[in-house]
Amino acid sequence: MKIAVIGAGTMGSGIAQLVATAGHEAALVDISAEQLESGTTAIEKSLSRLVKKGTLGEAQSDAVRQRVAVSTSVAEAVTEVDVVIESVVEVLEVKQAVFVEVVAHAPDDVLLGTNTSQLSITAIGSAIPEHASRLVGLHFFNPPVLMRLVEVVAGLESSEKAIERAIALGESLGKETVLCRKDSPGFLTSRISALVRLECLRMLEEGVASAEDIDKALKVGFNWPMGPLELGDFNGLDTYLHILGSLEQTLGERFKPTVTLRNLVAAGRLGRKTGQGIYSYPS
Ligand code: NAI
């Protein structure tokens, strides 16, 4: 298959690498030539790490590299593709504009996937009403090469055929899939994960246990690779507050961010990236 991945940031470059590793041709597109370059460097680095670990052979790694073509033109990249996976910034209007351009140049039977983490698939599809039946959510996890799940999300207009193709695509990429049948805020995964993390923050605020013990309970007791509080610091507490804010607006009170989280963000203690969050990270 030939698959165009639009957006060469953290996720797009990882998805292009995954696509090429599975033996498909990847066309990686970004409006910024600089981003394309850093996306390509990220792929190179990841491949080198995998070769060093012995997960991938040298020849295989070279072949993956050769299967990733880069371009700054959506129109050029999508003319002969089977699938388009959009992974640009999380802004509704930007995603809609990308799909308007895609459908103007892509073949009529192309499967359209968006890697949005929380925007409505139906709202994105409303910009391309005649093609919305071919659009589904294809939600990958970071880093796409290593994480095992792809969450397929059906928009109101998504056809059964598009959903089936999306599930088959996930499988062809070596992933497990889950289907979120109803386009709803936070889909399956963000909704569950936001609630667990929020409950951990509530327990911390109530003084039920230390941050270390709350994280340890989840890691050791439930096999989470990272504790929910550590994960908040890792991804950025500002991002987390933003996600909770939009889930609260759509799903109500149970997603209301805690006062501690608001205060940490207001104080600029955003987690690892600022050296302090729920934990401290001395440089
Ligand atoms: P990022 O900011 O690293 O990359 C976004 C890229 O899109 C940038 O390279 C930017 O130049 C490019 N871009 C912006 N407008 C464009 C356009 N019109 N045409 C082509 N390229 C354009 O963002 P990231 O983290 O890779 O996220 C991308 C998408 O994936 C977002 O929708 C995000 O919500 C979703 N996502 C992110 C995850 C994460 O852990 N970072 C996990 C799962 C989904």
XYZ file of C-alpha atoms and ligand atoms in Angstrom:
327
model
C 0.000 0.000 0.000
C 1.002 3.604 -0.415
C 0.184 5.778 2.574
C 0.537 9.546 2.903
C 1.158 10.850 6.404
C 0.473 14.558 6.731
C 2.333 16.356 9.517
C 5.932 15.369 10.284
C 5.909 16.181 13.997
C 6.314 13.813 16.946
C 3.471 11.560 15.845
C 3.554 11.907 12.044
C 7.210 10.964 11.738
C 6.646 7.964 14.024
C 3.616 6.873 11.994
C 5.592 7.164 8.727
C 8.331 4.999 10.240
C 5.748 2.459 11.377
C 4.116 2.395 7.929
C 7.475 1.820 6.201
C 8.515 -0.805 8.747
C 5.347 -2.739 7.924
C 6.462 -2.792 4.268
C 4.231 -0.020 2.904
C 5.405 3.050 0.973
C 5.168 6.186 3.117
C 4.880 9.756 1.814
C 5.598 12.102 4.734
C 4.311 15.649 4.227
C 4.688 18.864 6.191
C 4.232 22.540 5.369
C 7.552 23.203 7.046
C 10.744 21.934 5.374
C 12.470 22.275 8.752
C 9.924 20.013 10.401
C 10.357 17.500 7.592
C 14.055 17.493 8.292
C 13.645 17.034 12.027
C 11.016 14.357 11.400
C 13.475 12.499 9.163
C 16.202 12.857 11.807
C 13.818 11.451 14.425
C 13.179 8.427 12.173
C 16.936 7.940 11.621
C 17.597 8.082 15.364
C 14.803 5.682 16.186
C 15.990 3.213 13.515
C 19.578 3.385 14.838
C 18.328 2.665 18.360
C 16.365 -0.346 17.106
C 19.409 -1.647 15.194
C 21.598 -1.200 18.287
C 19.068 -3.112 20.385
C 19.022 -5.883 17.794
C 15.299 -5.439 17.110
C 15.988 -4.490 13.475
C 18.730 -5.553 11.037
C 20.929 -2.992 9.184
C 19.495 -3.966 5.793
C 15.943 -3.805 7.099
C 16.587 -0.378 8.575
C 17.971 0.863 5.217
C 14.925 -0.492 3.434
C 12.611 1.318 5.880
C 14.496 4.568 5.264
C 14.098 4.128 1.510
C 10.385 3.547 1.809
C 9.859 7.000 3.380
C 9.610 9.813 0.806
C 9.230 13.400 1.984
C 7.384 16.341 0.467
C 6.070 19.801 1.306
C 3.155 19.403 -1.117
C -0.033 17.649 -0.053
C -1.287 17.754 -3.647
C 1.779 15.910 -4.956
C 1.979 13.378 -2.152
C -1.620 12.136 -2.235
C -2.227 11.637 -5.969
C -1.697 7.870 -5.968
C -2.220 6.781 -2.379
C -4.489 4.172 -0.815
C -4.639 5.830 2.588
C -4.062 9.305 4.025
C -3.278 9.666 7.719
C -3.504 13.255 8.900
C -1.394 14.122 11.949
C -1.058 17.916 11.892
C -1.567 20.241 14.867
C -4.659 19.661 17.014
C -6.680 22.575 15.585
C -10.036 21.818 13.970
C -9.784 24.422 11.196
C -6.248 23.313 10.237
C -7.287 19.667 10.013
C -10.387 20.571 7.994
C -8.288 22.627 5.544
C -5.855 19.721 5.128
C -8.683 17.329 4.242
C -10.224 19.806 1.786
C -6.865 19.849 -0.015
C -6.459 16.084 0.254
C -9.808 15.219 -1.335
C -9.140 17.638 -4.185
C -6.096 15.586 -5.230
C -6.424 12.042 -3.830
C -8.083 9.085 -5.600
C -11.819 8.689 -4.953
C -11.476 5.461 -3.004
C -8.796 6.675 -0.588
C -9.272 5.867 3.108
C -9.013 9.047 5.184
C -7.744 8.773 8.761
C -7.157 11.461 11.362
C -4.830 10.991 14.315
C -6.684 13.575 16.383
C -6.506 12.829 20.086
C -9.720 14.563 21.004
C -11.403 16.510 18.218
C -14.699 15.242 16.839
C -14.277 13.116 13.708
C -17.727 14.251 12.603
C -16.730 17.935 12.941
C -13.534 17.373 10.932
C -15.561 15.523 8.266
C -18.121 18.323 8.021
C -15.589 20.229 5.887
C -15.688 17.449 3.259
C -19.377 16.389 3.304
C -19.113 14.334 0.106
C -16.163 12.342 1.441
C -17.016 12.122 5.165
C -18.081 8.477 4.803
C -14.424 7.598 4.110
C -13.080 9.473 7.166
C -12.390 7.728 10.475
C -10.296 8.412 13.549
C -7.001 6.515 13.551
C -5.646 7.331 16.979
C -2.041 6.198 17.468
C -0.077 6.342 20.709
C 3.329 7.816 21.373
C 5.710 6.429 20.186
C 3.707 4.843 17.338
C 6.441 2.340 16.491
C 6.369 0.813 19.975
C 2.866 1.308 21.331
C 0.625 -1.638 20.553
C -2.770 0.004 20.182
C -4.583 1.911 17.458
C -7.973 3.295 18.441
C -10.330 3.429 15.468
C -13.052 6.047 15.913
C -16.237 6.106 13.858
C -17.622 9.529 12.994
C -21.366 9.931 12.495
C -20.930 9.658 8.715
C -18.170 6.980 8.637
C -19.166 3.996 6.517
C -18.855 0.396 7.727
C -16.441 -0.173 4.857
C -14.155 2.638 6.053
C -14.241 1.255 9.603
C -13.375 -2.234 8.346
C -10.534 -0.861 6.214
C -9.195 1.103 9.189
C -9.186 -1.992 11.411
C -7.457 -4.002 8.663
C -4.906 -1.201 8.255
C -4.159 -1.214 11.995
C -3.628 -4.962 11.832
C -1.388 -4.640 8.768
C 0.756 -2.269 10.844
C 1.097 -4.978 13.483
C -1.207 -3.245 15.980
C -4.154 -4.294 18.075
C -7.238 -2.175 17.496
C -10.239 -1.069 19.518
C -13.286 0.526 17.954
C -14.913 3.579 19.466
C -18.316 3.189 17.798
C -19.625 6.561 18.813
C -17.693 9.731 18.092
C -17.625 11.035 21.672
C -15.239 13.329 23.562
C -12.014 11.628 24.641
C -12.976 8.510 22.647
C -12.229 5.389 24.740
C -8.640 5.876 25.758
C -8.297 9.575 26.625
C -11.491 9.374 28.653
C -10.347 6.423 30.754
C -6.835 7.715 31.202
C -7.994 11.249 32.132
C -10.279 9.887 34.831
C -7.652 7.604 36.399
C -5.096 10.416 36.427
C -7.637 12.812 37.888
C -8.493 10.400 40.718
C -4.762 10.108 41.492
C -4.532 13.903 41.704
C -7.578 13.994 43.974
C -5.993 11.402 46.296
C -2.793 13.440 46.352
C -4.759 16.582 47.208
C -6.689 14.785 49.975
C -3.403 13.539 51.471
C -4.446 9.887 51.065
C -0.909 8.903 50.009
C 2.317 10.349 48.635
C 2.758 10.890 44.883
C 5.424 8.153 44.900
C 3.077 5.621 46.512
C 0.140 6.485 44.269
C 2.343 5.943 41.210
C 3.880 2.785 42.719
C 0.413 1.335 43.370
C -0.462 1.627 39.693
C 2.933 0.476 38.410
C 3.469 -2.487 40.664
C -0.145 -3.381 41.387
C -1.608 -2.871 37.932
C 1.427 -3.104 35.648
C 1.241 0.457 34.345
C 4.643 1.170 32.750
C 4.562 4.672 34.275
C 2.592 6.043 37.200
C -0.277 8.402 36.241
C 1.324 11.323 38.093
C 4.738 10.726 36.491
C 2.974 10.512 33.156
C 1.302 13.885 33.785
C 4.741 15.431 34.358
C 6.127 13.623 31.302
C 3.440 14.843 28.878
C 3.147 18.310 30.448
C 0.604 19.338 33.085
C -0.588 22.185 30.804
C -1.573 19.635 28.139
C -3.333 17.565 30.779
C -5.244 20.595 32.122
C -6.302 21.444 28.560
C -7.607 17.908 27.964
C -9.511 17.871 31.265
C -10.948 21.325 30.538
C -12.436 20.208 27.248
C -13.722 16.908 28.696
C -15.352 18.871 31.540
C -17.085 21.106 29.004
C -18.519 18.184 27.082
C -18.895 15.386 29.652
C -19.430 17.421 32.811
C -18.352 17.851 36.413
C -16.631 14.466 36.811
C -13.733 15.738 34.686
C -13.326 18.995 36.622
C -9.573 19.647 37.071
C -8.343 19.810 40.678
C -7.254 23.076 42.302
C -3.716 21.684 42.712
C -3.443 21.019 38.981
C -4.662 24.539 38.146
C -2.189 26.031 40.624
C 0.760 24.016 39.327
C 0.035 25.177 35.776
C -0.549 28.790 36.885
C 2.839 28.713 38.625
C 4.527 27.418 35.475
C 5.317 24.068 37.097
C 4.452 22.090 33.997
C 6.422 18.908 34.673
C 9.687 17.653 33.220
C 9.946 20.400 30.625
C 10.144 23.114 33.307
C 12.118 21.082 35.859
C 9.200 20.952 38.288
C 5.680 19.605 38.280
C 4.176 17.084 40.657
C 7.782 15.912 41.113
C 11.031 17.900 40.930
C 13.617 17.283 38.219
C 16.901 18.853 39.278
C 18.979 19.510 36.136
P 3.549 18.282 16.438
O 3.314 19.707 16.817
O 4.794 17.591 16.872
O 3.447 18.129 14.843
C 2.472 18.748 14.066
C 3.052 18.969 12.672
O 2.010 19.394 11.792
C 4.141 20.049 12.610
O 5.301 19.479 12.051
C 3.553 21.139 11.711
O 4.529 21.804 10.905
C 2.601 20.297 10.866
N 1.550 21.060 10.205
C 0.795 22.050 10.699
N -0.088 22.467 9.769
C 0.111 21.723 8.662
C -0.482 21.671 7.378
N -1.473 22.485 7.053
N -0.010 20.766 6.482
C 0.993 19.945 6.797
N 1.601 19.938 8.018
C 1.160 20.825 8.934
O 2.250 17.499 16.952
P 2.091 15.956 17.348
O 2.346 15.781 18.803
O 2.819 15.119 16.365
O 0.522 15.776 17.154
C -0.065 15.669 15.874
C -1.475 15.146 16.043
O -1.434 13.883 16.727
C -2.385 16.038 16.877
O -3.677 15.975 16.358
C -2.328 15.404 18.258
O -3.446 15.696 19.027
C -2.269 13.921 17.872
N -1.711 13.013 18.877
C -0.602 13.374 19.601
C -0.063 12.470 20.528
C 1.165 12.826 21.306
O 1.480 12.103 22.281
N 1.906 13.855 20.944
C -0.673 11.136 20.753
C -1.782 10.846 19.871
C -2.278 11.755 18.987
